[in-house]
Coordinates of C-alpha atoms in Angstrom, one line a residue:
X1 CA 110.2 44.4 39.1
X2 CA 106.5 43.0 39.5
X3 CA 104.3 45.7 40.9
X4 CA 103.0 43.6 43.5
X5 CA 106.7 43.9 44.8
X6 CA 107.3 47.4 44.8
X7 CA 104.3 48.2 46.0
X8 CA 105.1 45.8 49.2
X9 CA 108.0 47.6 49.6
X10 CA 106.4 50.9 49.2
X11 CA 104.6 50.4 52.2
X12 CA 107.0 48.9 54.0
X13 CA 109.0 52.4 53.5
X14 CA 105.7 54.1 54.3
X15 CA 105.3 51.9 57.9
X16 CA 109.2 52.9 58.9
X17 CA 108.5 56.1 58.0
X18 CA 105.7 56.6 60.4
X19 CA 107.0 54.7 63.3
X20 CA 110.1 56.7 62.6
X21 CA 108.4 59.8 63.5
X22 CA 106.0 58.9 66.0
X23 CA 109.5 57.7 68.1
X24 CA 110.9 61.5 67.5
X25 CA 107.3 63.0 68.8
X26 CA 107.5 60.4 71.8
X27 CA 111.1 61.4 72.3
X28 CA 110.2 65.4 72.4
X29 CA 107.3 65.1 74.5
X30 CA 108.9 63.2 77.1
X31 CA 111.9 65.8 77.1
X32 CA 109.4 68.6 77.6
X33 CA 107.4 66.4 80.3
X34 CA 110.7 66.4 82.1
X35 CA 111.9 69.6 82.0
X36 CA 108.4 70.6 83.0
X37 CA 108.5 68.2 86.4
X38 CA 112.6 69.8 86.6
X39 CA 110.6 72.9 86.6
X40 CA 108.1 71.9 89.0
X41 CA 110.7 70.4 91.5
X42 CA 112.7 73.4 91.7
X43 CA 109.8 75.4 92.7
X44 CA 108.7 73.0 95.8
X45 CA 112.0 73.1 96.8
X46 CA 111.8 76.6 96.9
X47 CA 108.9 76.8 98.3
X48 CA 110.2 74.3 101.2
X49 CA 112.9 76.3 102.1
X50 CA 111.2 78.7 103.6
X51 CA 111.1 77.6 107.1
X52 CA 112.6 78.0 110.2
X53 CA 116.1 78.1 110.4
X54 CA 116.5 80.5 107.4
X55 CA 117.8 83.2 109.9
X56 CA 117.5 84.2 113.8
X57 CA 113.9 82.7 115.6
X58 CA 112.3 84.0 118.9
X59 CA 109.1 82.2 120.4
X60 CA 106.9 84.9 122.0
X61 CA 104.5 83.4 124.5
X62 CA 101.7 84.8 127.1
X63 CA 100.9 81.6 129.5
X64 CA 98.2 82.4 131.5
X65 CA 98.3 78.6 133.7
X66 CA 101.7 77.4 132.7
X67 CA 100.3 75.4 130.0
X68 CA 101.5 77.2 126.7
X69 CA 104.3 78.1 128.5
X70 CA 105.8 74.6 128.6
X71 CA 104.8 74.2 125.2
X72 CA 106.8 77.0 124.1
X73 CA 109.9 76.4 125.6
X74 CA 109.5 72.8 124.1
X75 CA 109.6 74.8 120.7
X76 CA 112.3 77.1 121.3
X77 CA 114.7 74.2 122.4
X78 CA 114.0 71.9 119.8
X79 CA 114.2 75.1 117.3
X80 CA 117.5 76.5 119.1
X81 CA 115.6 79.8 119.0
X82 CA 115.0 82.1 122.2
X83 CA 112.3 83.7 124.0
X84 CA 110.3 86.2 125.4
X85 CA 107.5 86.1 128.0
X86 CA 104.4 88.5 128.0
X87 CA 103.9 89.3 131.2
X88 CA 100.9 91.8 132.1
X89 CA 101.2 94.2 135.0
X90 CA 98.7 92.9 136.5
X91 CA 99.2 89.7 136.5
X92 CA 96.0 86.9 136.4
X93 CA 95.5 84.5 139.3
X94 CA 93.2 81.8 139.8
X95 CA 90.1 83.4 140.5
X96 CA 90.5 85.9 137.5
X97 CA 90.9 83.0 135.3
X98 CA 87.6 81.9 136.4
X99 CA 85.8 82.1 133.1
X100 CA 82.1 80.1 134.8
X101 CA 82.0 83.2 137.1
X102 CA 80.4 86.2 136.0
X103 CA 81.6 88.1 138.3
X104 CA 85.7 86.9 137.5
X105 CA 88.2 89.5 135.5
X106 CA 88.0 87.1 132.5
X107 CA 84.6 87.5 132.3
X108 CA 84.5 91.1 132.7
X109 CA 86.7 91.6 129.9
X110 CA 85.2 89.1 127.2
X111 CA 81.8 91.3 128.1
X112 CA 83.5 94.7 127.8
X113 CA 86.1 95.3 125.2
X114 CA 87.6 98.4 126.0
X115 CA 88.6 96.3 129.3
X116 CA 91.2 94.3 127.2
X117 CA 93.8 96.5 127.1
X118 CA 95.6 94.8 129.2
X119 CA 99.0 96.4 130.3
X120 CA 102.5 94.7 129.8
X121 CA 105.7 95.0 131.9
X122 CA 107.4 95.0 128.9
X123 CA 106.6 94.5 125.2
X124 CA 109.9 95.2 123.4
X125 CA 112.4 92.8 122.7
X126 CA 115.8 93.3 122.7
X127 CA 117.8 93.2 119.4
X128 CA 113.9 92.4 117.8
X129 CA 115.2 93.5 114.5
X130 CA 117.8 90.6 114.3
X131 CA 114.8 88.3 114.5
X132 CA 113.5 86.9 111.0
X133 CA 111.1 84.7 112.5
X134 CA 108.6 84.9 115.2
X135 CA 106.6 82.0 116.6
X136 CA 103.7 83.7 119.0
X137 CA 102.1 81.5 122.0
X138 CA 98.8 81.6 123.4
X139 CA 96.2 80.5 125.2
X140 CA 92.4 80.5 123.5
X141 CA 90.0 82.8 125.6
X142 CA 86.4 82.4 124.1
X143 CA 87.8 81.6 120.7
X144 CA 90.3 84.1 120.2
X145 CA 94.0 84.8 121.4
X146 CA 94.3 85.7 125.1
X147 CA 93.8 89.6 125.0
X148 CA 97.4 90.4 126.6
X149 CA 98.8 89.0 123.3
X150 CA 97.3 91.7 121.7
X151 CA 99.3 94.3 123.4
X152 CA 101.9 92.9 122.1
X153 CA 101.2 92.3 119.1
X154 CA 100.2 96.5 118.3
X155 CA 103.3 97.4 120.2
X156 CA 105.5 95.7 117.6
X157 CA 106.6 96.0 114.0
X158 CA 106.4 93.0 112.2
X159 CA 107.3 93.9 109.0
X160 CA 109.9 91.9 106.9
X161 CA 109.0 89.2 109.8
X162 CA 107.2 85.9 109.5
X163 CA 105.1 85.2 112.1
X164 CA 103.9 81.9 113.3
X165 CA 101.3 81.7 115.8
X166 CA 100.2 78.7 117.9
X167 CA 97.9 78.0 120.6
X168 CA 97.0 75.3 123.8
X169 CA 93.1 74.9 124.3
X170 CA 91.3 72.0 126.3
X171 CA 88.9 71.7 123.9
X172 CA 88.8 74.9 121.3
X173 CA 90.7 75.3 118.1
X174 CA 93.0 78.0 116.6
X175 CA 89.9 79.6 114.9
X176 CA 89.8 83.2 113.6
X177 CA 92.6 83.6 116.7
X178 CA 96.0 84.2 113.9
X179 CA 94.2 86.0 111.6
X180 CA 93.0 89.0 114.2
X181 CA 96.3 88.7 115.6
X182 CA 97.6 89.5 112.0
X183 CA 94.9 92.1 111.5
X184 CA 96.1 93.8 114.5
X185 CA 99.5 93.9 113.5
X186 CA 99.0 95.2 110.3
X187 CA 102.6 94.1 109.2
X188 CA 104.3 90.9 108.9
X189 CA 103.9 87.0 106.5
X190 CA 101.5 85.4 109.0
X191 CA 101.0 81.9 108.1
X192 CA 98.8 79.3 109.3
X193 CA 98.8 78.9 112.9
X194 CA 98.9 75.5 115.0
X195 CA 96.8 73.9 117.9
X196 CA 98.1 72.2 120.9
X197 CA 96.3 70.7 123.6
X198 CA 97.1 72.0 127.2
X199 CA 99.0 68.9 127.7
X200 CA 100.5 69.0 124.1
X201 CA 103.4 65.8 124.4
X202 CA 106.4 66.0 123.3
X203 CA 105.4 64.1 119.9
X204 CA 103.6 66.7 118.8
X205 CA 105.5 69.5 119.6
X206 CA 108.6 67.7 117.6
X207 CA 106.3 67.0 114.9
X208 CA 105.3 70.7 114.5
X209 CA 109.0 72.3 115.0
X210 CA 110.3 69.3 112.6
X211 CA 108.0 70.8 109.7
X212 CA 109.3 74.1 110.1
X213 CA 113.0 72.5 109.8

C-alpha cells in the first residue's frame, strides 16, 4: 500500500482516537458536575426545611400601644401557632410612654438601668416545653427591645428552641435589639430577626410568615 495512504489512515485512526476520548472525559465530568449540583440541592433543601411548621409555634409579644400587638396576632393566625402576652405589673400608659419628656417613666428607665427590671404578671407559659419554635414581639425603645421583654426572656429556658424575634418601630430598625435578646437568654438558635412598621399591612406580615412556611 503507498505510504502516503497508510499514513492518511494513520491519522485518521489517531483523530478518532482523540475525539474518542475527549467524548469519555466530557461524559465523566458532566456526571460528576451533576452529582455535585444533586449534592448541592439536597443540602438547600435541607437547609429550607427548617422553618416554621417543623413542630408546635407560640408568638410571644410585649405591645406597649397596641401596635405589635396586632402585628403578632397577624403572625400567629396566618402561622396557626398561639400566643402569649407580656404583660408588666405595672402596666405603661400614655404619659409613661412619653419618651420627649424627661421627666416620663420611659425616660427614667433608658437613663437608669437598674430601673428596667420591669416586673411581669406572668412569665411562664403553659406546656412551654411542647413549643419548638418561638417568634418574640416587640416594640424598639431607644434602639433596643422594650425592657419588659427582657424579663421574659431571663425567666425562660430556650434551649433546644428556635427563637425568632421581630419588631414595629416608626422609624428605627431591629438593630443590636435580637442579639441582646439572645445574649440574655443564653440558650436557644436565635436567627435573624424582622422589622415591621407600626402599621405593618397585612402584605408584609404574609410575606414574613410565608418565608418561614
Amino acid at each position: 500500500m503507498d505510504k502516503k495512504i497508510i499514513g492518511i489512515i494513520i491519522l485518521v485512526i489517531v483523530i478518532c482516537a482523540v475525539i474518542a476520548a475527549m467524548f469519555i472525559l466530557n461524559k465523566n465530568n458532566d456526571k460528576t458536575t451533576n452529582e455535585n449540583t444533586t449534592s448541592e440541592n439536597t443540602e438547600n433543601e435541607s437547609n429550607d426545611n427548617i422553618k416554621v411548621g417543623d413542630g408546635k409555634t407560640l408568638v410571644v409579644y410585649y405591645s406597649a400601644q397596641s401596635h405589635t400587638k396586632d402585628v403578632a396576632l397577624k403572625i400567629a393566625d396566618n402561622l396557626g401557632a398561639d400566643t402569649f402576652e407580656i404583660v408588666p405589673k405595672d402596666k405603661y400608659n400614655e404619659a409613661d410612654l412619653d419618651w420627649t419628656d424627661d421627666n416620663s417613666r420611659v425616660s427614667k428607665e433608658h437613663d437608669d438601668e437598674s430601673l428596667r427590671n420591669v416586673k411581669l404578671t406572668n412569665t411562664k407559659v403553659d406546656n412551654w416545653d411542647n413549643y419548638d419554635t418561638i417568634l418574640i414581639g416587640y416594640p424598639i425603645w431607644w434602639g433596643v427591645a422594650a425592657w419588659p421583654t427582657n424579663t421574659f426572656v431571663k425567666d425562660n429556658n430556650f434551649d433546644g428552641k428556635t427563637v425568632i424575634p421581630f419588631c414595629t418601630s416608626a422609624s428605627s430598625g431591629l438593630g443590636e435589639s435580637g442579639d441582646l435578646l439572645a445574649k440574655e437568654a443564653g440558650t436557644g438558635n436565635w436567627l435573624e430577626g424582622h422589622r415591621f412598621s407600626s402599621n405593618a399591612s397585612e402584605s408584609d406580615i404574609k410575606s414574613f410568615t410565608d418565608s418561614l412556611k
